[in-house]
Amino acid sequence: MPSDKRIPGIRTTAVHAGESPNPETGASAPDIVMSSTFVVDEKVSFSANNLTDDTPFLYTRWSNPTTKQLETKIAAMEQAPACVAFSSGMAASTAVLFSLLSQNDHLVISNTNYPGTAELVRDTLPRMGIEVTPVDTAELAQVESAMQPNTRMIWIETPSNPLLRITDIRKVSETARHHGVLVVVDSTFATPIATRPFSLGADLVVQSLTKYMGGHGDAMGGAVSGKTDLVGRLRGEGAGHYGGVISPFNAWLILRGMATLPIRMKAHQDNAMELARFLEQHPRIERVLYPGLPSHPQHDVAIRQMDNFSGMISFKVNNPHETAQHMMTRLDIFHYAVSLGHHRSLIYLMETQDLMQASYRLSGRERDKYQSTAGEGIFRVSVGLEDADDLINDLAQVL
Ligand SMILES: *Cc1c(COP(=O)(O)O)cnc(C)c1O
């Protein structure tokens, strides 16, 4: 990194943060250190509870030179003091939930979000004696009225899966501070290019590195950035004891992907904007959700909170199942597949009945709200880096 006090820009940070030439070999690119153990020349405590930032490398479940380069780069991009990497986004999420919540604690969480997280908090946490209240965190009043004396954490996902709801991180963080509870933001759809939740008041930021951060659909990983003491607890308990640590090879792939994150996100956004405009005027499309469109319900919050509207679009047609069948057989460029944030464009039907039964289990007004937006199902589009005209033509022939 440049040594003067000027804070480097986001592109310079993406390329250089966490990396420096190997002092012995002069290698300019990062080394992949595939060693599970390290030879030490001083006595190092054998307990994950005694880990500090200055502990020498001892065992890769606690820390590894390649992984540390990745963590340093992510922390710099998130503008947070510390970061710990995991084997997947879900490993990062379980580390946060299990390390920081205990029996009789209460969690307030977005009522529609990544299905893995939704199912974990509805099925597993209550079994451990942790109370959970799912609310629409885009409505601040719902968050406020969910607060209880035993509330310890508010978990928001913004933009959220699959309706791309935007939650005002600053406002929720103010409410949380007032009640003395932690705010965790799953910022996977936004990436640090769009939003830096830590600077908006959040305590911890969760990323699935499998998505935009790695960006090429070839490596799984997760990360949590935030305050040094909290991240230290996650490293000791979440990584050291639960053990979901990232492979140094995957850390290296993601490190390499992240160098181009700023320019990829710009291209994702430009393509998504063109595709969203095309979809919005298409006669067969009933509804398009994209935070960059004035028709998005929280477009005003998106403008304030996001420096980039990202590459995720959701849209509704009146015969989603038939359309999905066409897509599976006729799409040339789009892959009909789950996941997101890759250089390749992906599309998938998120079926309402499935999500309601397995993941969200909404009722009353919240169920009506979801159903009126998504109908029987909503297509989730992860707009890739191909030419926008080709993407538009590919979708046009299946609509
Ligand atoms: C994919 C995803 C996760 C889970 O990440 P994995 O790397 O697949 O374990 C969590 N949150 C969001 C928003 C995601 O998109």
Short mmCIF file of C-alpha atoms and ligand atoms in Angstrom, two decimals:
data_model
loop_
_atom_site.label_atom_id
_atom_site.label_comp_id
_atom_site.label_asym_id
_atom_site.label_seq_id
_atom_site.Cartn_x
_atom_site.Cartn_y
_atom_site.Cartn_z
CA MET A 1 0.00 0.00 0.00
CA PRO A 2 1.21 3.59 -0.59
CA SER A 3 2.90 4.73 2.59
CA ASP A 4 1.69 8.37 2.79
CA LYS A 5 -1.33 9.18 4.92
CA ARG A 6 -3.73 9.67 1.98
CA ILE A 7 -6.43 6.99 2.17
CA PRO A 8 -6.25 5.03 -1.11
CA GLY A 9 -9.34 4.75 -3.30
CA ILE A 10 -11.50 1.63 -3.46
CA ARG A 11 -9.84 0.27 -6.63
CA THR A 12 -6.35 0.65 -5.18
CA THR A 13 -7.58 -0.95 -1.95
CA ALA A 14 -9.13 -3.87 -3.87
CA VAL A 15 -5.86 -4.55 -5.70
CA HIS A 16 -3.31 -3.93 -2.95
CA ALA A 17 -4.82 -4.25 0.56
CA GLY A 18 -3.50 -7.30 2.41
CA GLU A 19 -0.94 -8.07 -0.29
CA SER A 20 2.76 -7.33 -0.51
CA PRO A 21 5.65 -9.01 -2.32
CA ASN A 22 7.12 -12.05 -0.57
CA PRO A 23 10.25 -10.64 1.12
CA GLU A 24 12.23 -13.84 0.46
CA THR A 25 11.29 -14.67 -3.13
CA GLY A 26 10.11 -11.32 -4.42
CA ALA A 27 6.90 -13.02 -5.70
CA SER A 28 4.52 -10.21 -6.61
CA ALA A 29 1.35 -12.34 -6.41
CA PRO A 30 0.21 -13.81 -3.08
CA ASP A 31 1.52 -17.25 -2.11
CA ILE A 32 -0.90 -20.14 -1.56
CA VAL A 33 0.27 -21.52 1.77
CA MET A 34 -1.18 -25.05 1.87
CA SER A 35 0.24 -25.92 5.25
CA SER A 36 -2.01 -27.07 8.07
CA THR A 37 0.66 -26.58 10.73
CA PHE A 38 3.56 -24.17 11.30
CA VAL A 39 6.95 -24.63 12.96
CA VAL A 40 7.27 -22.21 15.86
CA ASP A 41 10.37 -20.96 17.66
CA GLU A 42 8.62 -19.79 20.80
CA LYS A 43 6.02 -21.34 23.07
CA VAL A 44 2.48 -20.60 21.79
CA SER A 45 -0.68 -21.31 23.83
CA PHE A 46 -2.60 -24.31 22.53
CA SER A 47 -6.03 -22.80 23.34
CA ALA A 48 -8.14 -20.90 20.79
CA ASN A 49 -9.26 -18.78 23.76
CA ASN A 50 -5.81 -17.24 24.02
CA LEU A 51 -5.55 -16.18 20.38
CA THR A 52 -4.56 -12.59 19.66
CA ASP A 53 -3.67 -10.75 16.46
CA ASP A 54 0.03 -11.18 17.33
CA THR A 55 -0.12 -14.96 17.85
CA PRO A 56 2.32 -16.50 15.32
CA PHE A 57 0.88 -18.91 12.73
CA LEU A 58 0.45 -22.22 14.53
CA TYR A 59 -2.40 -24.16 12.94
CA THR A 60 -4.58 -23.27 9.94
CA ARG A 61 -7.87 -23.70 11.83
CA TRP A 62 -6.82 -20.57 13.77
CA SER A 63 -4.97 -18.60 11.11
CA ASN A 64 -3.07 -19.06 7.86
CA PRO A 65 -0.91 -16.60 5.85
CA THR A 66 -3.05 -16.74 2.66
CA THR A 67 -6.30 -16.51 4.63
CA LYS A 68 -4.89 -13.59 6.61
CA GLN A 69 -4.18 -11.71 3.36
CA LEU A 70 -7.82 -12.24 2.36
CA GLU A 71 -9.10 -11.11 5.77
CA THR A 72 -6.95 -7.97 5.64
CA LYS A 73 -8.27 -7.08 2.19
CA ILE A 74 -11.92 -7.63 3.20
CA ALA A 75 -11.53 -5.53 6.39
CA ALA A 76 -10.01 -2.69 4.33
CA MET A 77 -12.87 -2.85 1.81
CA GLU A 78 -15.55 -2.95 4.55
CA GLN A 79 -13.77 -0.10 6.42
CA ALA A 80 -13.86 -2.27 9.54
CA PRO A 81 -10.98 -2.91 11.96
CA ALA A 82 -11.06 -6.73 11.76
CA CYS A 83 -12.27 -9.67 9.68
CA VAL A 84 -12.38 -13.46 10.01
CA ALA A 85 -12.95 -15.79 7.04
CA PHE A 86 -14.94 -19.06 7.00
CA SER A 87 -15.56 -21.98 4.64
CA SER A 88 -18.91 -20.61 3.43
CA GLY A 89 -21.40 -17.84 4.04
CA MET A 90 -23.43 -20.24 6.20
CA ALA A 91 -20.35 -21.09 8.29
CA ALA A 92 -19.88 -17.35 8.84
CA SER A 93 -23.55 -16.96 9.82
CA THR A 94 -23.58 -19.91 12.23
CA ALA A 95 -20.36 -18.62 13.82
CA VAL A 96 -22.07 -15.27 14.52
CA LEU A 97 -25.35 -16.72 15.79
CA PHE A 98 -23.90 -19.47 17.97
CA SER A 99 -20.89 -17.55 19.34
CA LEU A 100 -22.87 -14.45 20.32
CA LEU A 101 -26.29 -15.81 21.36
CA SER A 102 -27.11 -18.02 24.35
CA GLN A 103 -30.11 -19.78 25.82
CA ASN A 104 -32.98 -17.35 26.64
CA ASP A 105 -31.60 -14.64 24.36
CA HIS A 106 -33.85 -13.13 21.69
CA LEU A 107 -33.05 -12.45 18.03
CA VAL A 108 -34.93 -10.10 15.70
CA ILE A 109 -34.35 -10.96 12.04
CA SER A 110 -35.60 -10.13 8.51
CA ASN A 111 -38.66 -12.30 7.74
CA THR A 112 -37.57 -12.93 4.16
CA ASN A 113 -33.89 -13.51 3.57
CA TYR A 114 -31.41 -16.15 2.43
CA PRO A 115 -33.31 -19.48 2.90
CA GLY A 116 -30.39 -21.18 4.68
CA THR A 117 -30.35 -18.45 7.31
CA ALA A 118 -34.16 -18.38 7.50
CA GLU A 119 -34.35 -22.12 8.20
CA LEU A 120 -31.43 -22.10 10.66
CA VAL A 121 -33.03 -19.41 12.84
CA ARG A 122 -36.52 -20.94 12.68
CA ASP A 123 -35.57 -24.58 13.28
CA THR A 124 -32.22 -24.75 15.07
CA LEU A 125 -32.06 -21.67 17.30
CA PRO A 126 -35.36 -22.38 19.11
CA ARG A 127 -34.08 -25.92 19.79
CA MET A 128 -31.16 -24.28 21.62
CA GLY A 129 -33.55 -22.13 23.66
CA ILE A 130 -33.03 -18.96 21.62
CA GLU A 131 -36.17 -16.96 20.85
CA VAL A 132 -36.58 -15.59 17.31
CA THR A 133 -38.91 -12.89 15.94
CA PRO A 134 -38.90 -12.51 12.14
CA VAL A 135 -40.10 -9.05 10.98
CA ASP A 136 -39.96 -6.95 7.84
CA THR A 137 -36.89 -4.91 8.80
CA ALA A 138 -37.61 -2.48 5.95
CA GLU A 139 -40.41 -1.21 8.25
CA LEU A 140 -38.61 0.36 11.21
CA ALA A 141 -41.77 0.28 13.37
CA GLN A 142 -41.79 -3.52 13.12
CA VAL A 143 -38.21 -3.69 14.39
CA GLU A 144 -39.00 -1.33 17.27
CA SER A 145 -42.09 -3.21 18.39
CA ALA A 146 -40.24 -6.55 18.29
CA MET A 147 -37.67 -5.44 20.88
CA GLN A 148 -37.83 -7.32 24.21
CA PRO A 149 -35.76 -7.05 27.41
CA ASN A 150 -33.83 -10.21 26.34
CA THR A 151 -33.18 -9.06 22.73
CA ARG A 152 -29.45 -9.38 22.00
CA MET A 153 -29.21 -9.06 18.24
CA ILE A 154 -30.93 -7.60 15.17
CA TRP A 155 -30.00 -9.39 11.93
CA ILE A 156 -30.79 -7.67 8.68
CA GLU A 157 -30.18 -8.69 5.10
CA THR A 158 -30.15 -5.82 2.60
CA PRO A 159 -30.91 -6.02 -0.28
CA SER A 160 -32.77 -9.14 0.83
CA ASN A 161 -33.40 -12.39 -0.94
CA PRO A 162 -35.55 -12.65 -3.09
CA LEU A 163 -37.67 -9.46 -3.06
CA LEU A 164 -34.64 -7.12 -2.80
CA ARG A 165 -36.11 -5.22 0.14
CA ILE A 166 -33.79 -2.48 1.37
CA THR A 167 -33.41 -1.92 5.12
CA ASP A 168 -32.14 1.43 6.39
CA ILE A 169 -29.01 0.29 8.26
CA ARG A 170 -28.39 3.64 9.94
CA LYS A 171 -31.92 3.81 11.39
CA VAL A 172 -31.95 0.21 12.60
CA SER A 173 -28.51 0.73 14.17
CA GLU A 174 -29.80 3.79 16.06
CA THR A 175 -32.70 1.73 17.43
CA ALA A 176 -30.28 -1.05 18.34
CA ARG A 177 -27.89 1.29 20.16
CA HIS A 178 -30.82 2.70 22.13
CA HIS A 179 -31.63 -0.85 23.31
CA GLY A 180 -27.98 -1.93 23.69
CA VAL A 181 -28.22 -4.77 21.16
CA LEU A 182 -25.90 -5.88 18.34
CA VAL A 183 -26.66 -5.23 14.67
CA VAL A 184 -25.48 -7.80 12.13
CA VAL A 185 -25.89 -7.09 8.41
CA ASP A 186 -25.75 -9.78 5.73
CA SER A 187 -24.40 -7.56 2.96
CA THR A 188 -23.83 -10.26 0.35
CA PHE A 189 -26.10 -8.71 -2.30
CA ALA A 190 -24.58 -5.24 -1.77
CA THR A 191 -20.85 -5.96 -1.33
CA PRO A 192 -18.61 -3.25 0.18
CA ILE A 193 -18.69 -1.47 -3.20
CA ALA A 194 -22.36 -0.58 -2.66
CA THR A 195 -22.65 -0.32 1.13
CA ARG A 196 -20.29 -0.28 4.14
CA PRO A 197 -22.67 -1.29 6.99
CA PHE A 198 -19.94 -0.86 9.62
CA SER A 199 -19.66 2.87 8.83
CA LEU A 200 -23.46 3.13 9.10
CA GLY A 201 -23.46 1.82 12.68
CA ALA A 202 -23.62 -1.99 12.32
CA ASP A 203 -21.44 -4.09 14.64
CA LEU A 204 -20.77 -6.97 12.25
CA VAL A 205 -20.98 -7.45 8.48
CA VAL A 206 -21.49 -10.95 7.00
CA GLN A 207 -20.48 -11.75 3.42
CA SER A 208 -20.91 -14.94 1.44
CA LEU A 209 -17.61 -14.75 -0.46
CA THR A 210 -19.06 -17.39 -2.81
CA LYS A 211 -21.03 -14.63 -4.53
CA TYR A 212 -19.79 -11.23 -5.76
CA MET A 213 -16.64 -11.11 -3.62
CA GLY A 214 -15.06 -14.16 -5.32
CA GLY A 215 -17.15 -13.37 -8.38
CA HIS A 216 -16.39 -16.33 -10.62
CA GLY A 217 -18.55 -19.13 -9.22
CA ASP A 218 -15.59 -21.38 -8.44
CA ALA A 219 -14.92 -21.10 -4.70
CA MET A 220 -17.01 -21.06 -1.54
CA GLY A 221 -16.19 -18.84 1.40
CA GLY A 222 -17.66 -16.53 4.03
CA ALA A 223 -16.45 -13.64 6.14
CA VAL A 224 -17.44 -11.54 9.13
CA SER A 225 -16.00 -8.05 9.54
CA GLY A 226 -16.42 -5.61 12.42
CA LYS A 227 -15.22 -4.67 15.86
CA THR A 228 -11.95 -6.30 16.90
CA ASP A 229 -13.26 -7.83 20.14
CA LEU A 230 -16.32 -9.40 18.48
CA VAL A 231 -14.32 -10.69 15.51
CA GLY A 232 -11.78 -12.11 17.98
CA ARG A 233 -14.57 -14.07 19.68
CA LEU A 234 -15.70 -15.40 16.32
CA ARG A 235 -12.16 -16.45 15.44
CA GLY A 236 -11.72 -18.31 18.73
CA GLU A 237 -15.14 -19.94 19.00
CA GLY A 238 -16.62 -19.79 15.48
CA ALA A 239 -13.49 -20.78 13.55
CA GLY A 240 -11.35 -22.41 16.26
CA HIS A 241 -14.09 -24.53 17.85
CA TYR A 242 -16.84 -24.96 15.24
CA GLY A 243 -14.12 -25.46 12.64
CA GLY A 244 -15.70 -24.14 9.43
CA VAL A 245 -12.46 -22.62 8.16
CA ILE A 246 -11.72 -21.69 4.55
CA SER A 247 -9.19 -23.63 2.50
CA PRO A 248 -6.12 -21.47 1.73
CA PHE A 249 -6.65 -22.34 -1.94
CA ASN A 250 -10.19 -20.92 -1.87
CA ALA A 251 -8.92 -17.89 0.07
CA TRP A 252 -6.40 -17.33 -2.73
CA LEU A 253 -9.05 -17.62 -5.48
CA ILE A 254 -11.30 -15.16 -3.67
CA LEU A 255 -8.36 -12.80 -3.01
CA ARG A 256 -7.73 -12.81 -6.76
CA GLY A 257 -11.42 -12.26 -7.57
CA MET A 258 -11.67 -9.36 -5.15
CA ALA A 259 -9.01 -7.34 -6.96
CA THR A 260 -11.55 -6.68 -9.73
CA LEU A 261 -14.62 -6.28 -7.47
CA PRO A 262 -14.96 -2.48 -8.02
CA ILE A 263 -14.92 -2.71 -11.82
CA ARG A 264 -17.05 -5.86 -11.85
CA MET A 265 -19.72 -4.23 -9.66
CA LYS A 266 -19.86 -1.23 -11.98
CA ALA A 267 -20.39 -3.56 -14.96
CA HIS A 268 -22.96 -5.68 -13.05
CA GLN A 269 -24.90 -2.53 -12.21
CA ASP A 270 -24.78 -1.11 -15.76
CA ASN A 271 -26.02 -4.40 -17.24
CA ALA A 272 -28.70 -4.81 -14.55
CA MET A 273 -30.00 -1.31 -15.18
CA GLU A 274 -30.38 -2.02 -18.92
CA LEU A 275 -32.02 -5.38 -18.30
CA ALA A 276 -34.36 -3.95 -15.62
CA ARG A 277 -35.51 -1.21 -18.00
CA PHE A 278 -36.11 -3.77 -20.74
CA LEU A 279 -38.12 -5.99 -18.38
CA GLU A 280 -40.13 -3.08 -17.00
CA GLN A 281 -41.54 -2.20 -20.46
CA HIS A 282 -42.07 -5.85 -21.52
CA PRO A 283 -45.82 -6.69 -21.89
CA ARG A 284 -45.47 -10.13 -20.23
CA ILE A 285 -43.76 -8.83 -17.10
CA GLU A 286 -46.07 -7.93 -14.22
CA ARG A 287 -43.53 -6.61 -11.78
CA VAL A 288 -39.81 -5.79 -11.77
CA LEU A 289 -37.85 -5.23 -8.58
CA TYR A 290 -34.49 -3.49 -8.90
CA PRO A 291 -33.22 -1.02 -6.28
CA GLY A 292 -31.98 1.27 -9.08
CA LEU A 293 -35.48 1.74 -10.56
CA PRO A 294 -37.70 4.58 -9.24
CA SER A 295 -40.52 1.96 -9.03
CA HIS A 296 -38.65 0.03 -6.27
CA PRO A 297 -40.54 0.45 -2.95
CA GLN A 298 -37.40 1.57 -1.08
CA HIS A 299 -35.67 3.38 -3.96
CA ASP A 300 -35.12 6.44 -1.72
CA VAL A 301 -33.27 4.38 0.92
CA ALA A 302 -31.29 2.64 -1.83
CA ILE A 303 -30.13 6.00 -3.20
CA ARG A 304 -28.98 7.11 0.25
CA GLN A 305 -27.38 3.83 1.32
CA MET A 306 -26.01 2.25 -1.87
CA ASP A 307 -23.20 3.60 -4.05
CA ASN A 308 -24.05 0.87 -6.58
CA PHE A 309 -27.42 -0.86 -7.08
CA SER A 310 -25.71 -4.24 -7.62
CA GLY A 311 -26.68 -6.80 -10.24
CA MET A 312 -29.71 -8.56 -8.72
CA ILE A 313 -33.16 -8.21 -10.30
CA SER A 314 -36.38 -10.03 -9.42
CA PHE A 315 -39.37 -10.15 -11.76
CA LYS A 316 -42.82 -11.69 -11.91
CA VAL A 317 -44.74 -13.14 -14.86
CA ASN A 318 -48.27 -14.62 -14.75
CA ASN A 319 -47.22 -18.20 -15.66
CA PRO A 320 -43.91 -18.70 -13.82
CA HIS A 321 -43.77 -22.52 -13.97
CA GLU A 322 -44.26 -22.69 -17.74
CA THR A 323 -41.74 -19.87 -18.24
CA ALA A 324 -39.21 -21.68 -16.03
CA GLN A 325 -39.60 -24.78 -18.24
CA HIS A 326 -38.87 -22.68 -21.35
CA MET A 327 -35.84 -21.22 -19.64
CA MET A 328 -34.38 -24.60 -18.73
CA THR A 329 -34.48 -25.81 -22.33
CA ARG A 330 -34.10 -22.66 -24.40
CA LEU A 331 -31.75 -20.22 -22.66
CA ASP A 332 -28.42 -19.91 -24.49
CA ILE A 333 -26.44 -17.54 -22.31
CA PHE A 334 -28.12 -17.51 -18.92
CA HIS A 335 -27.55 -20.57 -16.79
CA TYR A 336 -30.73 -21.74 -15.08
CA ALA A 337 -29.08 -22.19 -11.69
CA VAL A 338 -29.09 -20.96 -8.10
CA SER A 339 -26.35 -18.78 -6.59
CA LEU A 340 -25.46 -15.28 -7.70
CA GLY A 341 -22.73 -12.71 -8.15
CA HIS A 342 -20.79 -14.61 -10.78
CA HIS A 343 -19.40 -13.26 -14.06
CA ARG A 344 -21.93 -15.60 -15.75
CA SER A 345 -25.61 -14.61 -15.73
CA LEU A 346 -27.85 -16.87 -13.67
CA ILE A 347 -31.62 -17.09 -13.35
CA TYR A 348 -33.85 -19.16 -11.08
CA LEU A 349 -37.52 -19.35 -10.12
CA MET A 350 -38.00 -18.82 -6.38
CA GLU A 351 -41.31 -20.64 -5.83
CA THR A 352 -43.54 -18.99 -3.28
CA GLN A 353 -45.09 -22.19 -1.93
CA ASP A 354 -41.67 -23.72 -1.36
CA LEU A 355 -40.32 -20.67 0.40
CA MET A 356 -43.46 -20.29 2.54
CA GLN A 357 -43.43 -23.92 3.68
CA ALA A 358 -39.74 -24.53 4.15
CA SER A 359 -38.20 -21.15 4.83
CA TYR A 360 -40.36 -18.15 5.71
CA ARG A 361 -43.66 -19.51 7.09
CA LEU A 362 -45.29 -16.07 6.91
CA SER A 363 -48.88 -15.45 7.93
CA GLY A 364 -51.44 -12.62 7.92
CA ARG A 365 -50.42 -9.27 6.49
CA GLU A 366 -46.80 -10.34 5.90
CA ARG A 367 -47.91 -13.33 3.84
CA ASP A 368 -50.31 -11.16 1.84
CA LYS A 369 -47.55 -8.62 1.23
CA TYR A 370 -45.19 -11.34 -0.02
CA GLN A 371 -47.82 -13.03 -2.17
CA SER A 372 -48.99 -9.81 -3.79
CA THR A 373 -45.42 -9.05 -4.86
CA ALA A 374 -44.21 -12.53 -5.80
CA GLY A 375 -47.42 -14.36 -6.83
CA GLU A 376 -46.71 -18.08 -7.33
CA GLY A 377 -43.03 -17.36 -7.73
CA ILE A 378 -40.51 -14.72 -8.62
CA PHE A 379 -37.55 -15.06 -10.97
CA ARG A 380 -34.27 -14.07 -9.37
CA VAL A 381 -31.75 -12.82 -11.91
CA SER A 382 -28.07 -12.45 -11.19
CA VAL A 383 -26.97 -10.25 -14.06
CA GLY A 384 -23.49 -11.20 -15.21
CA LEU A 385 -20.77 -9.45 -17.14
CA GLU A 386 -21.76 -10.46 -20.68
CA ASP A 387 -22.98 -7.89 -23.25
CA ALA A 388 -26.32 -6.41 -22.15
CA ASP A 389 -27.82 -6.80 -25.64
CA ASP A 390 -27.08 -10.53 -25.63
CA LEU A 391 -28.68 -10.93 -22.20
CA ILE A 392 -31.79 -9.03 -23.32
CA ASN A 393 -32.10 -11.16 -26.47
CA ASP A 394 -31.67 -14.36 -24.49
CA LEU A 395 -34.47 -13.47 -22.07
CA ALA A 396 -36.70 -12.04 -24.79
CA GLN A 397 -36.90 -15.42 -26.57
CA VAL A 398 -38.23 -17.20 -23.45
CA LEU A 399 -40.72 -14.58 -22.27
C1 LIG B 1 -25.39 -17.44 -0.57
C2 LIG B 1 -25.79 -16.61 0.58
C3 LIG B 1 -25.50 -17.00 1.88
C4 LIG B 1 -24.83 -18.31 2.19
O1 LIG B 1 -23.56 -18.35 1.63
P1 LIG B 1 -22.84 -19.74 1.19
O2 LIG B 1 -21.48 -19.25 0.80
O3 LIG B 1 -23.63 -20.30 0.07
O4 LIG B 1 -22.84 -20.61 2.40
C5 LIG B 1 -25.88 -16.17 2.91
N1 LIG B 1 -26.51 -15.00 2.68
C6 LIG B 1 -26.81 -14.58 1.43
C7 LIG B 1 -27.52 -13.30 1.25
C8 LIG B 1 -26.46 -15.37 0.35
O5 LIG B 1 -26.78 -14.95 -0.90
#
